[in-house]
Each structure stands twice: as C-alpha cells, then as structure tokens.
Short mmCIF file of C-alpha atoms in Angstrom, two decimals:
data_model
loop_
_atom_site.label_atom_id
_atom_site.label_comp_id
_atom_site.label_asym_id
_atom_site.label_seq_id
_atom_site.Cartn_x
_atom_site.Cartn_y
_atom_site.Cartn_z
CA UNK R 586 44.16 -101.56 36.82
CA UNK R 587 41.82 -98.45 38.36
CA UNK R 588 44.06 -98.01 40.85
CA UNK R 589 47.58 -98.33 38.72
CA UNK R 590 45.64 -95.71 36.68
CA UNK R 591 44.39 -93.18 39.26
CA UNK R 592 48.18 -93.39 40.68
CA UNK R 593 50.00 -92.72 37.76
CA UNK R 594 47.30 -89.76 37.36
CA UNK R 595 48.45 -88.39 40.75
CA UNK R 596 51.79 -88.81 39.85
CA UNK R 597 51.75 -86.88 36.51
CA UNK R 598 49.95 -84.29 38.26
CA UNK R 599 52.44 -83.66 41.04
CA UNK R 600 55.63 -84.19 38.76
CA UNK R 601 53.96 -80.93 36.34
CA UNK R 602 53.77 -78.55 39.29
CA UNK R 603 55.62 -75.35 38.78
CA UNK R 604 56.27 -72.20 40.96
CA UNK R 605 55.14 -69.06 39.68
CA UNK R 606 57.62 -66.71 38.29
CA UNK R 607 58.26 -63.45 38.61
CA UNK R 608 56.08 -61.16 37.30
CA UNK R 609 57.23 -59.91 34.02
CA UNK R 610 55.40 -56.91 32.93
CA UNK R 611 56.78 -54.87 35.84
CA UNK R 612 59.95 -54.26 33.38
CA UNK R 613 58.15 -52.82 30.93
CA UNK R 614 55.66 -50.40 33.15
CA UNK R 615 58.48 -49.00 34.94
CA UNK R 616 60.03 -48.26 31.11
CA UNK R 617 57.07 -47.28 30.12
CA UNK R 618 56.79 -44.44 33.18
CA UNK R 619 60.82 -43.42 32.71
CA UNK R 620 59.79 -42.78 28.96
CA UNK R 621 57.00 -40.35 29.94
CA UNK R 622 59.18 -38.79 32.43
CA UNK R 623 61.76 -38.52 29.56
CA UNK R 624 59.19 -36.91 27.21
CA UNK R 625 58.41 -34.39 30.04
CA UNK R 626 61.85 -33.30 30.65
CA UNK R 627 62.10 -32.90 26.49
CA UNK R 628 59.24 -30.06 26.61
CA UNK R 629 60.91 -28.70 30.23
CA UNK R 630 64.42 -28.49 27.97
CA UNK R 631 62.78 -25.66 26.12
CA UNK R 632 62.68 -23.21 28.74
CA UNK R 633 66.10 -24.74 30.41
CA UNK R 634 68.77 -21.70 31.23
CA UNK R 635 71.38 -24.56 29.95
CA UNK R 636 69.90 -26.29 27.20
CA UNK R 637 72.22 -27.88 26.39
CA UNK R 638 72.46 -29.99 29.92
CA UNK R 639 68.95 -30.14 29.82
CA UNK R 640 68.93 -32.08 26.18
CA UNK R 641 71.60 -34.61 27.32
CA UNK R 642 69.98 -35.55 30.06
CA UNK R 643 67.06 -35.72 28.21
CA UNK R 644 69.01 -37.84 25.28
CA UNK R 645 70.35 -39.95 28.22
CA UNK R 646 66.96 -40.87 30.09
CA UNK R 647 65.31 -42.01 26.61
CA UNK R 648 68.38 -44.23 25.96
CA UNK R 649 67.72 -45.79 29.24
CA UNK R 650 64.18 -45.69 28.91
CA UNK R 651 64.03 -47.24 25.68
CA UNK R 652 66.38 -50.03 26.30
CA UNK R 653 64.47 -50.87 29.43
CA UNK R 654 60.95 -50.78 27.31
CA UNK R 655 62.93 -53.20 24.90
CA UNK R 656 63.66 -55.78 27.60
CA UNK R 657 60.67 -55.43 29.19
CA UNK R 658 58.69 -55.93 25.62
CA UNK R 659 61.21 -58.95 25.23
CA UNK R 660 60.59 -60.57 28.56
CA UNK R 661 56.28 -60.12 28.25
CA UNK R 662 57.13 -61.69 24.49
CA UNK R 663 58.94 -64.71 26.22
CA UNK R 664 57.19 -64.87 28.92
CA UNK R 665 53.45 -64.87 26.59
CA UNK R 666 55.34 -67.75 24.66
CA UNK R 667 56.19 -69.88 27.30
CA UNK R 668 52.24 -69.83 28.72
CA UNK R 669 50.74 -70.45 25.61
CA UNK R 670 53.09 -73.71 25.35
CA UNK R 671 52.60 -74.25 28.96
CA UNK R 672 48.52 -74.01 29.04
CA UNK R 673 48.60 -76.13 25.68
CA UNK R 674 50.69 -78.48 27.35
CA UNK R 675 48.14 -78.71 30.61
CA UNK R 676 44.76 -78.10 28.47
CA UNK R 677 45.67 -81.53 26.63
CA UNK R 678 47.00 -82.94 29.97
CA UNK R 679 44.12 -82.34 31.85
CA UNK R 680 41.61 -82.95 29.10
CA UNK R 681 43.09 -86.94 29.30
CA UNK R 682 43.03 -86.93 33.12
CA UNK R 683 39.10 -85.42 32.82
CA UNK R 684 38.55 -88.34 30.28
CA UNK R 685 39.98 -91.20 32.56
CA UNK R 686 38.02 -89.93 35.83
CA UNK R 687 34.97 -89.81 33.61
CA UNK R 688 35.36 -93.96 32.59
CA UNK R 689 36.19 -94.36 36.33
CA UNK R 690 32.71 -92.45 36.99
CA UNK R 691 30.43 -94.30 34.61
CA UNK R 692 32.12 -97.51 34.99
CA UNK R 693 28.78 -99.99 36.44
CA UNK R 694 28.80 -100.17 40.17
CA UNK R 695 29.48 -104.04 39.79
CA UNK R 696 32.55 -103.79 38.49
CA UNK R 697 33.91 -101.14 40.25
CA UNK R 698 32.80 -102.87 43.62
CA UNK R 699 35.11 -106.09 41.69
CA UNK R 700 38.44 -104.56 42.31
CA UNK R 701 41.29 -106.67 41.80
CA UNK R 702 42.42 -106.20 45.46
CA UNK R 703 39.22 -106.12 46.87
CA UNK R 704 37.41 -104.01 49.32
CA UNK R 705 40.85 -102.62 50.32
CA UNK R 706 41.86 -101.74 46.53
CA UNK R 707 38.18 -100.21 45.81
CA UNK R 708 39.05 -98.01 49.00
CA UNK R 709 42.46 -96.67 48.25
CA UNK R 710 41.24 -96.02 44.45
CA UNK R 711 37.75 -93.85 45.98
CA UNK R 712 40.46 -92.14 48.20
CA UNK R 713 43.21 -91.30 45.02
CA UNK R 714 39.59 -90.34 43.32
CA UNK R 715 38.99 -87.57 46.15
CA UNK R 716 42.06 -86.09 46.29
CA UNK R 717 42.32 -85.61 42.39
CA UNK R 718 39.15 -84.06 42.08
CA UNK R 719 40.57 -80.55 43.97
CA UNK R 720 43.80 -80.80 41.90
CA UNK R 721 41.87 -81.12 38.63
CA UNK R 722 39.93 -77.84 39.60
CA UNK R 723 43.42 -76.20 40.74
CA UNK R 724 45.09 -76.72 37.38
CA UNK R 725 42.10 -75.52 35.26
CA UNK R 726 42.06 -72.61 37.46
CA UNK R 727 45.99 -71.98 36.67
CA UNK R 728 45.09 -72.26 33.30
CA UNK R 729 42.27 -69.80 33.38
CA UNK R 730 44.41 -67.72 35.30
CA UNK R 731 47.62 -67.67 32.62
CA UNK R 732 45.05 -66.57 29.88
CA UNK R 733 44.53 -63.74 32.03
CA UNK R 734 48.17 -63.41 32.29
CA UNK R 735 48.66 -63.40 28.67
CA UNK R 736 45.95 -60.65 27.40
CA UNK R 737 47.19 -58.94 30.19
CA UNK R 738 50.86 -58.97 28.27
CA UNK R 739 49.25 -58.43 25.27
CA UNK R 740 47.60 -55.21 26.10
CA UNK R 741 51.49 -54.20 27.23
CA UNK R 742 52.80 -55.04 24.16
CA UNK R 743 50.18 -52.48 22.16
CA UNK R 744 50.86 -49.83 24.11
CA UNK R 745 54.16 -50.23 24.48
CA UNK R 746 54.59 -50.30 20.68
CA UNK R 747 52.69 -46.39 20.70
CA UNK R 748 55.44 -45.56 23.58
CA UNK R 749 58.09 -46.92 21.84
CA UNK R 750 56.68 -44.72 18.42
CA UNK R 751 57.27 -41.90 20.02
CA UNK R 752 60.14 -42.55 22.50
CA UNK R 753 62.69 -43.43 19.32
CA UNK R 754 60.78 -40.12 17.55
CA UNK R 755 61.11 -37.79 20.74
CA UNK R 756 65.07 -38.73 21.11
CA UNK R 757 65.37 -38.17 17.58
CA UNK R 758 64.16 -34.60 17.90
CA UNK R 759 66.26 -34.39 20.92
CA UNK R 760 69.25 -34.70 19.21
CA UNK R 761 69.16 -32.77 16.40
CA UNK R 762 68.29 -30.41 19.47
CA UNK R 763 71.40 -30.74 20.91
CA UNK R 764 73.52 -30.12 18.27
CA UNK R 765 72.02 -26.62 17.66
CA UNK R 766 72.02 -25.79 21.24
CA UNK R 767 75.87 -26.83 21.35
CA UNK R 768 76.68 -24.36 18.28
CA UNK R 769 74.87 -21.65 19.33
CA UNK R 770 76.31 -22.31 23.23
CA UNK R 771 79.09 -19.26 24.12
CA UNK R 772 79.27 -18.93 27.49
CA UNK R 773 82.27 -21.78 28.05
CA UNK R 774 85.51 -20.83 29.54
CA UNK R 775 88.37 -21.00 27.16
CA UNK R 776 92.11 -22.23 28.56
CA UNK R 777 93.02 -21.27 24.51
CA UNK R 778 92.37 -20.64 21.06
CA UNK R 779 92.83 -23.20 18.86
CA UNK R 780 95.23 -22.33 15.60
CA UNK R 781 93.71 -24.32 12.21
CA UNK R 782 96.46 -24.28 10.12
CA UNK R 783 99.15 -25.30 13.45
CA UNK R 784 96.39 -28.39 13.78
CA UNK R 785 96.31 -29.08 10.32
CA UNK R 786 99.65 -29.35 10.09
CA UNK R 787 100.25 -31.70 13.27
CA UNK R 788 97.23 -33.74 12.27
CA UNK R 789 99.18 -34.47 8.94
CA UNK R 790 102.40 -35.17 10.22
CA UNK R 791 101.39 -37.39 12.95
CA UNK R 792 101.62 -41.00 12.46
CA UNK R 793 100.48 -42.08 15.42
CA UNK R 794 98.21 -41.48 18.18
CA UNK R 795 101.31 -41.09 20.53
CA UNK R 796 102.83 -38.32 18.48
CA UNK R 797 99.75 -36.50 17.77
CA UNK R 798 99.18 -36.36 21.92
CA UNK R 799 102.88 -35.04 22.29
CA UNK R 800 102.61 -32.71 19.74
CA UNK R 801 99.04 -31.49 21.47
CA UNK R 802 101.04 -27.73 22.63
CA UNK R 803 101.61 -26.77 19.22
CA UNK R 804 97.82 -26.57 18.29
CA UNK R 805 97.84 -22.84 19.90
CA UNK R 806 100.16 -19.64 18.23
CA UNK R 807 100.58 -18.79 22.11
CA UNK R 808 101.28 -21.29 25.06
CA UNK R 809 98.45 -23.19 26.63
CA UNK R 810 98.44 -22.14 30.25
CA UNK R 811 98.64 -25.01 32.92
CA UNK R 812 95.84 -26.85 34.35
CA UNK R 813 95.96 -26.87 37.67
CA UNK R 814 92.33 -29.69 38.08
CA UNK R 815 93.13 -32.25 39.79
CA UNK R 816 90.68 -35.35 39.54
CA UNK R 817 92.93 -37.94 40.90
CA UNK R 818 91.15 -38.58 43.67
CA UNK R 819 88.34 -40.38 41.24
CA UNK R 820 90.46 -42.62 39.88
CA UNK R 821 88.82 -46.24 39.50
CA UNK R 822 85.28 -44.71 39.87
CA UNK R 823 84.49 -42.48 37.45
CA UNK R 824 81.49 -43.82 35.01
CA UNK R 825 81.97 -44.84 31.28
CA UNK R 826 81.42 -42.04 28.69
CA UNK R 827 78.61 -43.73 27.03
CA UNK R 828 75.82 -46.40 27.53
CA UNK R 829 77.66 -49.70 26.24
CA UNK R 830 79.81 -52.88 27.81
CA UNK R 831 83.19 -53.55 27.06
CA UNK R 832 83.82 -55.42 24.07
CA UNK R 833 87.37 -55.74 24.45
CA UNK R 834 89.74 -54.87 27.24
CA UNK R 835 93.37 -53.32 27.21
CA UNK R 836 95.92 -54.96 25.56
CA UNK R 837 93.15 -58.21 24.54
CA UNK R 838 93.50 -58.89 20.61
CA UNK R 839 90.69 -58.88 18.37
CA UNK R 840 89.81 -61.15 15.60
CA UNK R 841 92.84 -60.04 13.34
CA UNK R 842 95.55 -60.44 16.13
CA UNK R 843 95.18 -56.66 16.90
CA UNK R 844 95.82 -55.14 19.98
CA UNK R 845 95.18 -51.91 21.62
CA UNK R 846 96.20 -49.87 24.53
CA UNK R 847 92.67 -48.92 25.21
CA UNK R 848 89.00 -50.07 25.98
CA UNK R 849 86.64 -50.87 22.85
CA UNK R 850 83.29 -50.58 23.95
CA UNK R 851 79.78 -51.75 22.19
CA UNK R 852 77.35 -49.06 21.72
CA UNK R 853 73.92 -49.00 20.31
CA UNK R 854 73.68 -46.73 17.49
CA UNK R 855 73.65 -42.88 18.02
CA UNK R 856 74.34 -43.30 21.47
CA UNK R 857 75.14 -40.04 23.63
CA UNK R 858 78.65 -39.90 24.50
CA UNK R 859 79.52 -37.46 27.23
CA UNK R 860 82.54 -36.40 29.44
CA UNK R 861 82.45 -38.19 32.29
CA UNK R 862 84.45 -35.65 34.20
CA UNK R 863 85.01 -31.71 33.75
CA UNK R 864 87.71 -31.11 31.71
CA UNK R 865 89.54 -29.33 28.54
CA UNK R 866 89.13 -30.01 24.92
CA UNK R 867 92.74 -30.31 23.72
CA UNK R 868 91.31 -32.11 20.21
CA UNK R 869 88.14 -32.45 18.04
CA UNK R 870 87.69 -33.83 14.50
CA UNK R 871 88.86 -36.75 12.49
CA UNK R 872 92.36 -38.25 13.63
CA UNK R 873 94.71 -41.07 11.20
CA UNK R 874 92.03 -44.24 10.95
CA UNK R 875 90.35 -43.75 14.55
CA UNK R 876 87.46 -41.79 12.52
CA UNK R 877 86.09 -38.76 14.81
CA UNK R 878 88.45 -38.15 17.89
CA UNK R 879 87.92 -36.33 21.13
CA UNK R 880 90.88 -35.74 23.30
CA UNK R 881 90.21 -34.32 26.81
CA UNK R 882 92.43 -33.28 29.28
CA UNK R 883 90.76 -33.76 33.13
CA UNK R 884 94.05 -32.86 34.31
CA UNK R 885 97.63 -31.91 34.23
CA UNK R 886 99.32 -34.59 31.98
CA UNK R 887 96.29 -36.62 31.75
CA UNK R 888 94.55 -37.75 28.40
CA UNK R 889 91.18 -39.16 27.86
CA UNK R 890 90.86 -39.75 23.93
CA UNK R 891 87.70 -40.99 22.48
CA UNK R 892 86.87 -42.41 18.98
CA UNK R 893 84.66 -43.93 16.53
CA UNK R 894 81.65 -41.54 16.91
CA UNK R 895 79.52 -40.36 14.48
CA UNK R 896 79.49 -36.62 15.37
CA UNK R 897 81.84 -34.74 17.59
CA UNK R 898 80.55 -31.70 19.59
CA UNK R 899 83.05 -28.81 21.16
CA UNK R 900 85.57 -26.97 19.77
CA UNK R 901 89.55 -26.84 21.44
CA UNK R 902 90.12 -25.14 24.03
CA UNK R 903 86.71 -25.07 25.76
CA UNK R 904 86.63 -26.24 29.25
CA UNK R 905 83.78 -28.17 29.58
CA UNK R 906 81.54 -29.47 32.96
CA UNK R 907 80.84 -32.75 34.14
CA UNK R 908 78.15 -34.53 31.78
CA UNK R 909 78.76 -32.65 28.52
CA UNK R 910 78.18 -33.79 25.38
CA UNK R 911 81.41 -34.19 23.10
CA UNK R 912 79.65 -36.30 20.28
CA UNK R 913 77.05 -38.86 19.03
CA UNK R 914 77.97 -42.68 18.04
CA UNK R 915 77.46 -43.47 14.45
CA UNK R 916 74.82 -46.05 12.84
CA UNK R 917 71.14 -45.62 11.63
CA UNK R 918 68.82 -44.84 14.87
CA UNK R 919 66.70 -48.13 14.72
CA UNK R 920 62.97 -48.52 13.40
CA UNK R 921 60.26 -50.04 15.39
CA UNK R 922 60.40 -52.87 13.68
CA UNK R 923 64.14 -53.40 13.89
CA UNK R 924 64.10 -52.43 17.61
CA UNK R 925 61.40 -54.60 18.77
CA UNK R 926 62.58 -57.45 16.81
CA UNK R 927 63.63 -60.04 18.96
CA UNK R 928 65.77 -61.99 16.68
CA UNK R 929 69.17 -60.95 18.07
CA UNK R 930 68.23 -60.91 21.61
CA UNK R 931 71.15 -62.14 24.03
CA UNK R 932 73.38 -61.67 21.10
CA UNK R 933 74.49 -57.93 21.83
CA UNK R 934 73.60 -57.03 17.79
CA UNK R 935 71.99 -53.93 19.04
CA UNK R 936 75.21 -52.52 20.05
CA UNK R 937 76.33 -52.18 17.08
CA UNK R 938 78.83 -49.53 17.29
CA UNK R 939 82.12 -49.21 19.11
CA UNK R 940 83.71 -46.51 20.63
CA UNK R 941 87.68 -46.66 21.63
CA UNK R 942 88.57 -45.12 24.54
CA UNK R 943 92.53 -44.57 25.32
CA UNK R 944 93.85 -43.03 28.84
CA UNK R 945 97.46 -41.36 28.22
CA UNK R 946 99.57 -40.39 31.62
CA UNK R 947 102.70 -38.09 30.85
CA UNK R 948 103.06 -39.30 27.83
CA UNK R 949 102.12 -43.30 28.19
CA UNK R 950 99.22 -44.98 27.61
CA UNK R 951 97.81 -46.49 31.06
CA UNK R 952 94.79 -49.19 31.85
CA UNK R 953 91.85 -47.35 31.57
CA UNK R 954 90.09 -49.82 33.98
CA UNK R 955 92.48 -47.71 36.67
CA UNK R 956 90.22 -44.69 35.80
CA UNK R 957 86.91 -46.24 34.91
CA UNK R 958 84.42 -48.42 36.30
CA UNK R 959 83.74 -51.11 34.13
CA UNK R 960 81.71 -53.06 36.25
CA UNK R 961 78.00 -51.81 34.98
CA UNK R 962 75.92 -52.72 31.97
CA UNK R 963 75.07 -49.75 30.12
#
C-alpha cells in the first residue's frame, strides 16, 4: 500500500511538470520605453522646422506605443492569472504529497519494516522516498519563485497604468497639435487652385463615386496641369494609410450582401491616417454617403480615395510628401479604463472604426492589394 502510494506520488509529480514560458513583461517594458521615446519627440516637435512631420510621427509612435503597452498589460494580466491558478493548483498539490510523506515518516518502525513485499518492497519504497524528497523542494521552490513572478507583474501593471495616463493624454495634445500646425502650414506646392462653387456643383450632381472621379478636372476655372510622378515602380509594396487590418477585401460582401470595389479596413478610434506616398490632393470634404473623403492622385491617371474619417486635413491642389497627414479616424479616443479593459481582447472591438480605401486606374476601379501591402498587422 506504501509503495502503490509513494508511486502514484511520483507519478502525479512528473505528469504536472511544465516548461517555463516566455517571459511576458518584456512586451510591456519595451512599450513602456517607445512611449517615453514618443513623449520626447512630442516636446522635440516644438522646435521642429516641419511641425507638422514632426507631430505625425509623433501621433504615429504613441499609436504604436500604446497598443504595444496594451498587449503587453494584457499578456502580464493573463499571464498573473494563470500563476495564481497554477501555484493554487501546486500549493494544494504539494500540501497532500507533504501530508502523505509525513504518515510514511511517523509510521512505527515495525510496521514499516512489515512491508507487504518484504525486504525488497521496504527497499524500493525508501528509494521512491529519496527521490521525492528533492522534487518536493523543487516544486515549492517554483512556487516561491512564481510569487516573485507575479509582484513582479504587478509592479508593471502600476506603472504602466501612470504611462498609459499620460501616453493617451500626450497623443491627445498631439493632435489637436497637428491640426493647427496643418492650417497654419503654407509652404506646399500647388499643381492648382481649387474653384468652390465648380466643386460644389460636381459634388451635387455626382451620383456616384465613379462620376465624381471623372468629373475631378472641372474642380479648377483653369486646366490642371499634368502630373508627370510616376510611382509605379511601388506597386504591391507600398504600406497601408493607417494603423488597422483589413476587415474586408475587394469585391467580399458584408453582412447586408454589399459589395465594394475597395479595401475596408478596422481602425482604432482617432487613428492617424496619412499618405502613404507623395502625391496631389485632387478632393477633400464630405462625398454622397462615404462621410469625409480624400482623393489623391500619386500619379498620372491614378486614384487613391479614402473615407470614413473623422477629420480631413489639406486643401485641393496641394502636393503633399510622403507621410502626410490627410485626416483623423472618427470615434471617442478611449479612457483608461476602457483601454485597459480586457473584456474584448482577441475580439478586434478596439478597432472600432473603418476606413474605405478605393484605387481608381484611368477611370476603373482596380485591387488595391496590387498597390498595397496587406500583409502586416497594424
């Protein structure tokens, strides 16, 4: 009976054995050091000669930062919930296995010396004995050594919660940054001057996205020079406009049996949205029931429209660089509370917002995917 019991003791010892895993708080201290680094280039910004580059970039590091300091906060969460469950799990374990050696222990000589199987039985059980004793002390030290793992997450978690305070306040400030800078910005080249009441007028009498883009010439009371850029040469590897995934491909339906000729991607809210390529702004402002449209032209006969944000920067007829911003997604900037809930984790309910994204080639709407890599999680 000793010996059935000692075994099944080494068994449930061995079968409970774990590898370590990788060490979680690493996410969140290299978010925490990209949100410092973002704070830092906020107060450089200032003094910036383009201040306007300098607060997108800005607006663009705290978005990654702050997503990173999310997952990082939600993997030390996890990962401080599955310890506690573990070590509870192995306290009680090895409090039963402490117990059992104990009657083995004070059990009188006589009758341990009486083993069923005799001297041979009283030998292997003194053996199985032996080699517990180390494992015993093994797994009490892995516990003592995962409640060291878990204040050490704990202390994370505070201070991440004072980083992420000020990381959501900082990009806040940043953006209402940026918008001043871009109104008070005049040194962009102009390929024309935008007419109000020739825009008005095709914006009214367009029905369609397709007839708006043809009737794009007629926004100017003089003829918009050619554009002689050519950015063909990027084609299939220029990056996405704005941190998100796809939500919905070209030509996929949605829920209602819809489909469109463009990309719908999932944004968190008030997401930067950027060109991802130098190029003209042929159209600004609210468009039919696409809500606030951009419409730039990288090249001859070559359309990049953008919808669904919040706030649209520019103004027609600009020529813009690489990396500009053209407009803000939409949504209520998150509280602490809201963004370091974990709730919707896994779910994508942070990216809340969507912004359509249509590429138009003399005349025809084309697979963005041909233009843009879709292949990284923003």
């Amino acid at each position: 009976m000793i010996l059935r019991l000692l075994f099944c003791m080494a068994l449930v010892i061995g079968s409970t054995a774990q590898a370590q895993p990788e060490e979680p708080g690493a996410a969140a201290r290299a978010a925490l050091a990209q949100l410092q680094q973002a704070t830092e280039s906020l107060d450089a910004a200032d003094g910036a000669r383009d201040r306007v580059r300098a607060l997108t970039a800005t607006i663009q590091a705290f978005e990654s930062g702050l997503a990173a300091m999310r997952e990082g906060v939600r993997r030390a969460t996890s990962r401080e919930a599955q310890l506690t469950r573990h070590m509870q799990a192995r306290e009680a374990e090895i409090a039963g296995l402490v117990g059992a050696l104990l009657t083995v222990e004070t059990a009188p000589p006589p009758v341990m010396l009486l083993h069923p199987d005799g001297p041979v039985g009283s030998a292997r059980a003194a053996m199985i004995l032996g080699d517990l004793t180390p494992v015993l002390q093994a797994r009490a030290d892995g516990v003592r050594a995962d409640l060291t793992e878990i204040r050490t997450l704990r202390a994370l978690q505070e201070s991440s919660v004072a980083t992420l305070e000020q990381g959501l306040s900082d990009v806040q400030q940043a953006r209402a940054e940026l918008s001043m800078a871009i109104a008070n910005r005049t040194d962009l080249p102009r390929r024309f001057t935008e007419d109000p009441v020739r825009t008005a007028i095709l914006v009214s009498s367009s029905e369609s996205l397709a007839a708006f883009a043809d009737g794009l010439s007629e926004m100017s009371d003089t003829p918009i020079p050619p554009d002689d850029s050519d950015v063909s040469d990027l084609k299939g590897r220029i990056d996405l406009p704005v941190q998100g995934v796809v939500l919905r491909r070209a030509g996929e339906a949605d829920a209602a049996g819809i489909a469109r000729e463009g990309l719908i991607l999932a944004t968190r809210p008030r997401a930067i949205v950027t060109t991802p390529v130098a190029a003209t702004i042929r159209y600004r402002g609210p468009l039919l029931d696409l809500g606030n449209v951009v419409i730039l032209e990288p090249q001859a006969d070559t359309l990049f429209v953008l919808s669904g944000m919040g706030e649209v920067f520019g103004e027609a007829g600009q020529v813009i660089p690489a990396g500009t911003a053209v407009g803000l997604m939409g949504g209520e900037a998150p509280e602490i509370g809201a963004f370091l809930s974990l709730s919707g984790d896994g779910t994508g309910t942070d990216r809340s917002e969507t912004l359509y994204m249509e590429v138009r080639e003399s005349g025809r709407p084309v697979d963005p995917e041909t233009w843009f890599r879709t292949d990284k999680d923003g």
